[in-house]
Amino acid sequence: MIDATLLPVSDSLRTLRPLSSHDAERYAGGTRDPLVQKYGHLPEPEYTPETVARLADDVVPQGLQAGDLAVLSIVDEADTFLGSLVLFDVTDRTAEVGFWLHPDSRGLGHSAAALELAAALAVRSGLSELTARTATGNLSSQRCLERSGFSQTGTNVERTPSGERIELAHYQRRLK
């Protein structure tokens, strides 16, 4: 399980912390980006600042309290929302990670750094493995996962959180 008392986690430039209503405008705006729509496979077809605020106020605290879902914001030192990282399907030893960046935050190493912060959180929470899936056409995410210590374990046609059936590349990173 994810130990929410360990949040936030930071490096010198960015922080992973629970999604808050403060992030609602930039989160909702980021989900309208064509690349996020194509590769994010978010569970909801559309996000508004109001739906994001509800998510932050209701779902996020419940998931963190249960330890089985961590909807986190990637933020900079000024607490500006850069993107989202989610740990889900959490067990006593593993969690799956998903992430996306706001379009104006790409190309600056934020995804790789956020994956390192997520790995540190997972280790400190007692997990031994992170997994990830990404569309086989999402070469940017695949390269980021591989640079972050994930190894591809195969591909399979599956249903995404958005309900779409696509070919997904599976990744795994052992933590201990």
mmCIF file with all atom_site columns, C-alpha atoms in Angstrom:
data_model
loop_
_atom_site.group_PDB
_atom_site.id
_atom_site.type_symbol
_atom_site.label_atom_id
_atom_site.label_alt_id
_atom_site.label_comp_id
_atom_site.label_asym_id
_atom_site.label_entity_id
_atom_site.label_seq_id
_atom_site.pdbx_PDB_ins_code
_atom_site.Cartn_x
_atom_site.Cartn_y
_atom_site.Cartn_z
_atom_site.occupancy
_atom_site.B_iso_or_equiv
_atom_site.pdbx_formal_charge
_atom_site.auth_seq_id
_atom_site.auth_comp_id
_atom_site.auth_asym_id
_atom_site.auth_atom_id
_atom_site.pdbx_PDB_model_num
ATOM 1   C CA . MET A 1 1   ? 0.000   0.000  0.000   1.00 0.00 ? 1   MET A CA 1
ATOM 2   C CA . ILE A 1 2   ? 1.052   3.601  -0.568  1.00 0.00 ? 2   ILE A CA 1
ATOM 3   C CA . ASP A 1 3   ? 1.930   5.367  2.685   1.00 0.00 ? 3   ASP A CA 1
ATOM 4   C CA . ALA A 1 4   ? 0.360   8.819  2.263   1.00 0.00 ? 4   ALA A CA 1
ATOM 5   C CA . THR A 1 5   ? 2.250   10.141 5.306   1.00 0.00 ? 5   THR A CA 1
ATOM 6   C CA . LEU A 1 6   ? 5.383   10.099 3.118   1.00 0.00 ? 6   LEU A CA 1
ATOM 7   C CA . LEU A 1 7   ? 3.933   12.762 0.797   1.00 0.00 ? 7   LEU A CA 1
ATOM 8   C CA . PRO A 1 8   ? 5.037   15.115 -0.558  1.00 0.00 ? 8   PRO A CA 1
ATOM 9   C CA . VAL A 1 9   ? 8.299   13.798 -2.052  1.00 0.00 ? 9   VAL A CA 1
ATOM 10  C CA . SER A 1 10  ? 10.703  16.200 -3.732  1.00 0.00 ? 10  SER A CA 1
ATOM 11  C CA . ASP A 1 11  ? 13.977  16.594 -5.535  1.00 0.00 ? 11  ASP A CA 1
ATOM 12  C CA . SER A 1 12  ? 15.676  19.935 -6.050  1.00 0.00 ? 12  SER A CA 1
ATOM 13  C CA . LEU A 1 13  ? 13.317  21.083 -8.851  1.00 0.00 ? 13  LEU A CA 1
ATOM 14  C CA . ARG A 1 14  ? 9.962   19.351 -8.497  1.00 0.00 ? 14  ARG A CA 1
ATOM 15  C CA . THR A 1 15  ? 7.591   17.715 -6.067  1.00 0.00 ? 15  THR A CA 1
ATOM 16  C CA . LEU A 1 16  ? 5.005   14.950 -6.155  1.00 0.00 ? 16  LEU A CA 1
ATOM 17  C CA . ARG A 1 17  ? 2.074   15.807 -3.928  1.00 0.00 ? 17  ARG A CA 1
ATOM 18  C CA . PRO A 1 18  ? -1.622  14.912 -3.856  1.00 0.00 ? 18  PRO A CA 1
ATOM 19  C CA . LEU A 1 19  ? -3.732  16.543 -6.567  1.00 0.00 ? 19  LEU A CA 1
ATOM 20  C CA . SER A 1 20  ? -5.445  19.612 -5.109  1.00 0.00 ? 20  SER A CA 1
ATOM 21  C CA . SER A 1 21  ? -8.210  21.913 -6.254  1.00 0.00 ? 21  SER A CA 1
ATOM 22  C CA . HIS A 1 22  ? -5.430  24.509 -6.744  1.00 0.00 ? 22  HIS A CA 1
ATOM 23  C CA . ASP A 1 23  ? -4.358  22.410 -9.785  1.00 0.00 ? 23  ASP A CA 1
ATOM 24  C CA . ALA A 1 24  ? -7.820  22.247 -11.370 1.00 0.00 ? 24  ALA A CA 1
ATOM 25  C CA . GLU A 1 25  ? -7.401  24.865 -14.135 1.00 0.00 ? 25  GLU A CA 1
ATOM 26  C CA . ARG A 1 26  ? -4.037  23.603 -15.437 1.00 0.00 ? 26  ARG A CA 1
ATOM 27  C CA . TYR A 1 27  ? -5.022  19.938 -15.045 1.00 0.00 ? 27  TYR A CA 1
ATOM 28  C CA . ALA A 1 28  ? -8.252  20.439 -17.007 1.00 0.00 ? 28  ALA A CA 1
ATOM 29  C CA . GLY A 1 29  ? -6.407  22.495 -19.630 1.00 0.00 ? 29  GLY A CA 1
ATOM 30  C CA . GLY A 1 30  ? -3.705  19.849 -19.972 1.00 0.00 ? 30  GLY A CA 1
ATOM 31  C CA . THR A 1 31  ? -6.259  17.111 -20.610 1.00 0.00 ? 31  THR A CA 1
ATOM 32  C CA . ARG A 1 32  ? -7.445  19.003 -23.711 1.00 0.00 ? 32  ARG A CA 1
ATOM 33  C CA . ASP A 1 33  ? -4.001  18.633 -25.312 1.00 0.00 ? 33  ASP A CA 1
ATOM 34  C CA . PRO A 1 34  ? -4.137  16.324 -28.368 1.00 0.00 ? 34  PRO A CA 1
ATOM 35  C CA . LEU A 1 35  ? -1.233  14.164 -27.123 1.00 0.00 ? 35  LEU A CA 1
ATOM 36  C CA . VAL A 1 36  ? -2.808  13.710 -23.692 1.00 0.00 ? 36  VAL A CA 1
ATOM 37  C CA . GLN A 1 37  ? -6.087  12.820 -25.383 1.00 0.00 ? 37  GLN A CA 1
ATOM 38  C CA . LYS A 1 38  ? -4.345  10.344 -27.682 1.00 0.00 ? 38  LYS A CA 1
ATOM 39  C CA . TYR A 1 39  ? -2.030  8.680  -25.159 1.00 0.00 ? 39  TYR A CA 1
ATOM 40  C CA . GLY A 1 40  ? -3.296  9.585  -21.683 1.00 0.00 ? 40  GLY A CA 1
ATOM 41  C CA . HIS A 1 41  ? -6.240  7.156  -21.770 1.00 0.00 ? 41  HIS A CA 1
ATOM 42  C CA . LEU A 1 42  ? -7.794  9.023  -18.866 1.00 0.00 ? 42  LEU A CA 1
ATOM 43  C CA . PRO A 1 43  ? -10.887 7.448  -17.274 1.00 0.00 ? 43  PRO A CA 1
ATOM 44  C CA . GLU A 1 44  ? -13.135 10.439 -17.994 1.00 0.00 ? 44  GLU A CA 1
ATOM 45  C CA . PRO A 1 45  ? -13.792 11.691 -21.550 1.00 0.00 ? 45  PRO A CA 1
ATOM 46  C CA . GLU A 1 46  ? -13.617 15.333 -20.447 1.00 0.00 ? 46  GLU A CA 1
ATOM 47  C CA . TYR A 1 47  ? -12.252 17.205 -17.450 1.00 0.00 ? 47  TYR A CA 1
ATOM 48  C CA . THR A 1 48  ? -13.333 20.655 -16.340 1.00 0.00 ? 48  THR A CA 1
ATOM 49  C CA . PRO A 1 49  ? -11.886 22.665 -13.471 1.00 0.00 ? 49  PRO A CA 1
ATOM 50  C CA . GLU A 1 50  ? -14.996 21.707 -11.483 1.00 0.00 ? 50  GLU A CA 1
ATOM 51  C CA . THR A 1 51  ? -14.639 17.959 -12.108 1.00 0.00 ? 51  THR A CA 1
ATOM 52  C CA . VAL A 1 52  ? -10.925 18.115 -11.262 1.00 0.00 ? 52  VAL A CA 1
ATOM 53  C CA . ALA A 1 53  ? -11.693 19.994 -8.027  1.00 0.00 ? 53  ALA A CA 1
ATOM 54  C CA . ARG A 1 54  ? -14.240 17.296 -7.097  1.00 0.00 ? 54  ARG A CA 1
ATOM 55  C CA . LEU A 1 55  ? -11.681 14.612 -7.889  1.00 0.00 ? 55  LEU A CA 1
ATOM 56  C CA . ALA A 1 56  ? -9.147  16.390 -5.674  1.00 0.00 ? 56  ALA A CA 1
ATOM 57  C CA . ASP A 1 57  ? -11.615 16.850 -2.816  1.00 0.00 ? 57  ASP A CA 1
ATOM 58  C CA . ASP A 1 58  ? -13.233 13.387 -2.877  1.00 0.00 ? 58  ASP A CA 1
ATOM 59  C CA . VAL A 1 59  ? -11.404 10.625 -4.771  1.00 0.00 ? 59  VAL A CA 1
ATOM 60  C CA . VAL A 1 60  ? -7.839  11.677 -3.960  1.00 0.00 ? 60  VAL A CA 1
ATOM 61  C CA . PRO A 1 61  ? -8.188  11.646 -0.146  1.00 0.00 ? 61  PRO A CA 1
ATOM 62  C CA . GLN A 1 62  ? -10.152 8.370  -0.219  1.00 0.00 ? 62  GLN A CA 1
ATOM 63  C CA . GLY A 1 63  ? -7.509  6.617  -2.346  1.00 0.00 ? 63  GLY A CA 1
ATOM 64  C CA . LEU A 1 64  ? -4.671  7.916  -0.192  1.00 0.00 ? 64  LEU A CA 1
ATOM 65  C CA . GLN A 1 65  ? -6.431  6.910  3.006   1.00 0.00 ? 65  GLN A CA 1
ATOM 66  C CA . ALA A 1 66  ? -7.017  3.383  1.666   1.00 0.00 ? 66  ALA A CA 1
ATOM 67  C CA . GLY A 1 67  ? -3.442  3.294  0.291   1.00 0.00 ? 67  GLY A CA 1
ATOM 68  C CA . ASP A 1 68  ? -4.576  1.831  -3.030  1.00 0.00 ? 68  ASP A CA 1
ATOM 69  C CA . LEU A 1 69  ? -4.675  4.940  -5.233  1.00 0.00 ? 69  LEU A CA 1
ATOM 70  C CA . ALA A 1 70  ? -2.416  7.985  -5.341  1.00 0.00 ? 70  ALA A CA 1
ATOM 71  C CA . VAL A 1 71  ? -3.473  10.709 -7.767  1.00 0.00 ? 71  VAL A CA 1
ATOM 72  C CA . LEU A 1 72  ? -0.497  13.039 -7.605  1.00 0.00 ? 72  LEU A CA 1
ATOM 73  C CA . SER A 1 73  ? 0.491   16.353 -9.121  1.00 0.00 ? 73  SER A CA 1
ATOM 74  C CA . ILE A 1 74  ? 3.956   16.978 -10.470 1.00 0.00 ? 74  ILE A CA 1
ATOM 75  C CA . VAL A 1 75  ? 4.698   20.580 -9.461  1.00 0.00 ? 75  VAL A CA 1
ATOM 76  C CA . ASP A 1 76  ? 7.686   22.899 -9.670  1.00 0.00 ? 76  ASP A CA 1
ATOM 77  C CA . GLU A 1 77  ? 9.275   24.882 -6.848  1.00 0.00 ? 77  GLU A CA 1
ATOM 78  C CA . ALA A 1 78  ? 6.579   27.585 -7.274  1.00 0.00 ? 78  ALA A CA 1
ATOM 79  C CA . ASP A 1 79  ? 3.864   24.883 -6.883  1.00 0.00 ? 79  ASP A CA 1
ATOM 80  C CA . THR A 1 80  ? 2.819   25.223 -10.533 1.00 0.00 ? 80  THR A CA 1
ATOM 81  C CA . PHE A 1 81  ? 1.119   22.108 -11.909 1.00 0.00 ? 81  PHE A CA 1
ATOM 82  C CA . LEU A 1 82  ? 3.390   20.452 -14.492 1.00 0.00 ? 82  LEU A CA 1
ATOM 83  C CA . GLY A 1 83  ? 1.567   17.161 -14.929 1.00 0.00 ? 83  GLY A CA 1
ATOM 84  C CA . SER A 1 84  ? -0.022  14.179 -13.275 1.00 0.00 ? 84  SER A CA 1
ATOM 85  C CA . LEU A 1 85  ? 1.354   10.900 -11.981 1.00 0.00 ? 85  LEU A CA 1
ATOM 86  C CA . VAL A 1 86  ? -0.970  8.197  -10.668 1.00 0.00 ? 86  VAL A CA 1
ATOM 87  C CA . LEU A 1 87  ? -0.129  5.059  -8.720  1.00 0.00 ? 87  LEU A CA 1
ATOM 88  C CA . PHE A 1 88  ? -3.006  2.585  -9.033  1.00 0.00 ? 88  PHE A CA 1
ATOM 89  C CA . ASP A 1 89  ? -3.783  -1.127 -8.818  1.00 0.00 ? 89  ASP A CA 1
ATOM 90  C CA . VAL A 1 90  ? -1.675  -1.032 -5.655  1.00 0.00 ? 90  VAL A CA 1
ATOM 91  C CA . THR A 1 91  ? -1.023  -4.291 -3.803  1.00 0.00 ? 91  THR A CA 1
ATOM 92  C CA . ASP A 1 92  ? 1.239   -5.054 -0.881  1.00 0.00 ? 92  ASP A CA 1
ATOM 93  C CA . ARG A 1 93  ? 4.229   -5.307 -3.262  1.00 0.00 ? 93  ARG A CA 1
ATOM 94  C CA . THR A 1 94  ? 3.390   -3.593 -6.582  1.00 0.00 ? 94  THR A CA 1
ATOM 95  C CA . ALA A 1 95  ? 1.727   -0.569 -8.121  1.00 0.00 ? 95  ALA A CA 1
ATOM 96  C CA . GLU A 1 96  ? 1.117   0.529  -11.675 1.00 0.00 ? 96  GLU A CA 1
ATOM 97  C CA . VAL A 1 97  ? 2.217   4.030  -12.627 1.00 0.00 ? 97  VAL A CA 1
ATOM 98  C CA . GLY A 1 98  ? 0.710   6.314  -15.238 1.00 0.00 ? 98  GLY A CA 1
ATOM 99  C CA . PHE A 1 99  ? 1.780   9.854  -16.050 1.00 0.00 ? 99  PHE A CA 1
ATOM 100 C CA . TRP A 1 100 ? 1.239   12.770 -18.413 1.00 0.00 ? 100 TRP A CA 1
ATOM 101 C CA . LEU A 1 101 ? 2.626   16.289 -18.691 1.00 0.00 ? 101 LEU A CA 1
ATOM 102 C CA . HIS A 1 102 ? 0.962   19.600 -19.408 1.00 0.00 ? 102 HIS A CA 1
ATOM 103 C CA . PRO A 1 103 ? 2.034   20.580 -22.961 1.00 0.00 ? 103 PRO A CA 1
ATOM 104 C CA . ASP A 1 104 ? 4.124   23.549 -21.796 1.00 0.00 ? 104 ASP A CA 1
ATOM 105 C CA . SER A 1 105 ? 6.072   21.341 -19.364 1.00 0.00 ? 105 SER A CA 1
ATOM 106 C CA . ARG A 1 106 ? 7.445   18.794 -21.829 1.00 0.00 ? 106 ARG A CA 1
ATOM 107 C CA . GLY A 1 107 ? 11.068  18.269 -22.784 1.00 0.00 ? 107 GLY A CA 1
ATOM 108 C CA . LEU A 1 108 ? 12.489  19.387 -19.439 1.00 0.00 ? 108 LEU A CA 1
ATOM 109 C CA . GLY A 1 109 ? 12.970  16.015 -17.719 1.00 0.00 ? 109 GLY A CA 1
ATOM 110 C CA . HIS A 1 110 ? 9.895   16.278 -15.505 1.00 0.00 ? 110 HIS A CA 1
ATOM 111 C CA . SER A 1 111 ? 8.497   12.830 -16.367 1.00 0.00 ? 111 SER A CA 1
ATOM 112 C CA . ALA A 1 112 ? 11.728  10.985 -15.624 1.00 0.00 ? 112 ALA A CA 1
ATOM 113 C CA . ALA A 1 113 ? 12.199  12.919 -12.388 1.00 0.00 ? 113 ALA A CA 1
ATOM 114 C CA . ALA A 1 114 ? 8.596   12.243 -11.346 1.00 0.00 ? 114 ALA A CA 1
ATOM 115 C CA . LEU A 1 115 ? 9.113   8.515  -12.019 1.00 0.00 ? 115 LEU A CA 1
ATOM 116 C CA . GLU A 1 116 ? 12.174  8.595  -9.726  1.00 0.00 ? 116 GLU A CA 1
ATOM 117 C CA . LEU A 1 117 ? 10.153  10.330 -7.021  1.00 0.00 ? 117 LEU A CA 1
ATOM 118 C CA . ALA A 1 118 ? 7.376   7.752  -7.448  1.00 0.00 ? 118 ALA A CA 1
ATOM 119 C CA . ALA A 1 119 ? 9.924   4.941  -7.147  1.00 0.00 ? 119 ALA A CA 1
ATOM 120 C CA . ALA A 1 120 ? 11.276  6.472  -3.936  1.00 0.00 ? 120 ALA A CA 1
ATOM 121 C CA . LEU A 1 121 ? 7.733   6.758  -2.543  1.00 0.00 ? 121 LEU A CA 1
ATOM 122 C CA . ALA A 1 122 ? 7.019   3.150  -3.521  1.00 0.00 ? 122 ALA A CA 1
ATOM 123 C CA . VAL A 1 123 ? 10.201  1.844  -1.867  1.00 0.00 ? 123 VAL A CA 1
ATOM 124 C CA . ARG A 1 124 ? 9.532   3.793  1.330   1.00 0.00 ? 124 ARG A CA 1
ATOM 125 C CA . SER A 1 125 ? 5.966   2.415  1.261   1.00 0.00 ? 125 SER A CA 1
ATOM 126 C CA . GLY A 1 126 ? 7.372   -1.124 1.163   1.00 0.00 ? 126 GLY A CA 1
ATOM 127 C CA . LEU A 1 127 ? 6.660   -1.930 -2.479  1.00 0.00 ? 127 LEU A CA 1
ATOM 128 C CA . SER A 1 128 ? 9.141   -3.953 -4.515  1.00 0.00 ? 128 SER A CA 1
ATOM 129 C CA . GLU A 1 129 ? 7.985   -3.308 -8.081  1.00 0.00 ? 129 GLU A CA 1
ATOM 130 C CA . LEU A 1 130 ? 6.405   -0.695 -10.318 1.00 0.00 ? 130 LEU A CA 1
ATOM 131 C CA . THR A 1 131 ? 4.682   -1.557 -13.575 1.00 0.00 ? 131 THR A CA 1
ATOM 132 C CA . ALA A 1 132 ? 3.532   0.643  -16.428 1.00 0.00 ? 132 ALA A CA 1
ATOM 133 C CA . ARG A 1 133 ? 1.699   0.325  -19.725 1.00 0.00 ? 133 ARG A CA 1
ATOM 134 C CA . THR A 1 134 ? 1.774   2.648  -22.689 1.00 0.00 ? 134 THR A CA 1
ATOM 135 C CA . ALA A 1 135 ? 0.485   2.598  -26.232 1.00 0.00 ? 135 ALA A CA 1
ATOM 136 C CA . THR A 1 136 ? 2.968   0.965  -28.574 1.00 0.00 ? 136 THR A CA 1
ATOM 137 C CA . GLY A 1 137 ? 2.895   4.165  -30.627 1.00 0.00 ? 137 GLY A CA 1
ATOM 138 C CA . ASN A 1 138 ? 3.856   6.361  -27.664 1.00 0.00 ? 138 ASN A CA 1
ATOM 139 C CA . LEU A 1 139 ? 7.605   6.299  -28.261 1.00 0.00 ? 139 LEU A CA 1
ATOM 140 C CA . SER A 1 140 ? 8.263   9.268  -25.972 1.00 0.00 ? 140 SER A CA 1
ATOM 141 C CA . SER A 1 141 ? 6.781   7.499  -22.942 1.00 0.00 ? 141 SER A CA 1
ATOM 142 C CA . GLN A 1 142 ? 8.530   4.268  -23.855 1.00 0.00 ? 142 GLN A CA 1
ATOM 143 C CA . ARG A 1 143 ? 11.918  6.036  -23.979 1.00 0.00 ? 143 ARG A CA 1
ATOM 144 C CA . CYS A 1 144 ? 11.191  7.799  -20.682 1.00 0.00 ? 144 CYS A CA 1
ATOM 145 C CA . LEU A 1 145 ? 10.248  4.532  -18.966 1.00 0.00 ? 145 LEU A CA 1
ATOM 146 C CA . GLU A 1 146 ? 13.376  2.805  -20.278 1.00 0.00 ? 146 GLU A CA 1
ATOM 147 C CA . ARG A 1 147 ? 15.621  5.699  -19.157 1.00 0.00 ? 147 ARG A CA 1
ATOM 148 C CA . SER A 1 148 ? 13.950  5.435  -15.746 1.00 0.00 ? 148 SER A CA 1
ATOM 149 C CA . GLY A 1 149 ? 14.924  1.800  -15.223 1.00 0.00 ? 149 GLY A CA 1
ATOM 150 C CA . PHE A 1 150 ? 11.805  0.094  -16.560 1.00 0.00 ? 150 PHE A CA 1
ATOM 151 C CA . SER A 1 151 ? 12.186  -2.932 -18.836 1.00 0.00 ? 151 SER A CA 1
ATOM 152 C CA . GLN A 1 152 ? 9.652   -3.883 -21.456 1.00 0.00 ? 152 GLN A CA 1
ATOM 153 C CA . THR A 1 153 ? 8.083   -7.255 -20.687 1.00 0.00 ? 153 THR A CA 1
ATOM 154 C CA . GLY A 1 154 ? 5.821   -7.641 -23.724 1.00 0.00 ? 154 GLY A CA 1
ATOM 155 C CA . THR A 1 155 ? 2.810   -6.254 -25.538 1.00 0.00 ? 155 THR A CA 1
ATOM 156 C CA . ASN A 1 156 ? -0.857  -7.109 -25.488 1.00 0.00 ? 156 ASN A CA 1
ATOM 157 C CA . VAL A 1 157 ? -4.127  -5.716 -26.830 1.00 0.00 ? 157 VAL A CA 1
ATOM 158 C CA . GLU A 1 158 ? -6.079  -4.491 -23.812 1.00 0.00 ? 158 GLU A CA 1
ATOM 159 C CA . ARG A 1 159 ? -8.749  -2.089 -22.684 1.00 0.00 ? 159 ARG A CA 1
ATOM 160 C CA . THR A 1 160 ? -7.390  1.201  -21.324 1.00 0.00 ? 160 THR A CA 1
ATOM 161 C CA . PRO A 1 161 ? -8.913  3.183  -18.430 1.00 0.00 ? 161 PRO A CA 1
ATOM 162 C CA . SER A 1 162 ? -10.699 5.235  -21.119 1.00 0.00 ? 162 SER A CA 1
ATOM 163 C CA . GLY A 1 163 ? -12.328 2.038  -22.425 1.00 0.00 ? 163 GLY A CA 1
ATOM 164 C CA . GLU A 1 164 ? -10.425 1.920  -25.719 1.00 0.00 ? 164 GLU A CA 1
ATOM 165 C CA . ARG A 1 165 ? -8.890  -1.388 -26.899 1.00 0.00 ? 165 ARG A CA 1
ATOM 166 C CA . ILE A 1 166 ? -5.322  -0.850 -28.132 1.00 0.00 ? 166 ILE A CA 1
ATOM 167 C CA . GLU A 1 167 ? -1.958  -2.567 -28.202 1.00 0.00 ? 167 GLU A CA 1
ATOM 168 C CA . LEU A 1 168 ? -0.050  -1.693 -25.052 1.00 0.00 ? 168 LEU A CA 1
ATOM 169 C CA . ALA A 1 169 ? 3.617   -2.169 -24.233 1.00 0.00 ? 169 ALA A CA 1
ATOM 170 C CA . HIS A 1 170 ? 4.096   -3.485 -20.675 1.00 0.00 ? 170 HIS A CA 1
ATOM 171 C CA . TYR A 1 171 ? 6.963   -2.327 -18.478 1.00 0.00 ? 171 TYR A CA 1
ATOM 172 C CA . GLN A 1 172 ? 8.342   -3.376 -15.112 1.00 0.00 ? 172 GLN A CA 1
ATOM 173 C CA . ARG A 1 173 ? 10.859  -1.886 -12.682 1.00 0.00 ? 173 ARG A CA 1
ATOM 174 C CA . ARG A 1 174 ? 12.121  -3.858 -9.712  1.00 0.00 ? 174 ARG A CA 1
ATOM 175 C CA . LEU A 1 175 ? 12.719  -1.612 -6.731  1.00 0.00 ? 175 LEU A CA 1
ATOM 176 C CA . LYS A 1 176 ? 14.490  -3.829 -4.189  1.00 0.00 ? 176 LYS A CA 1
#
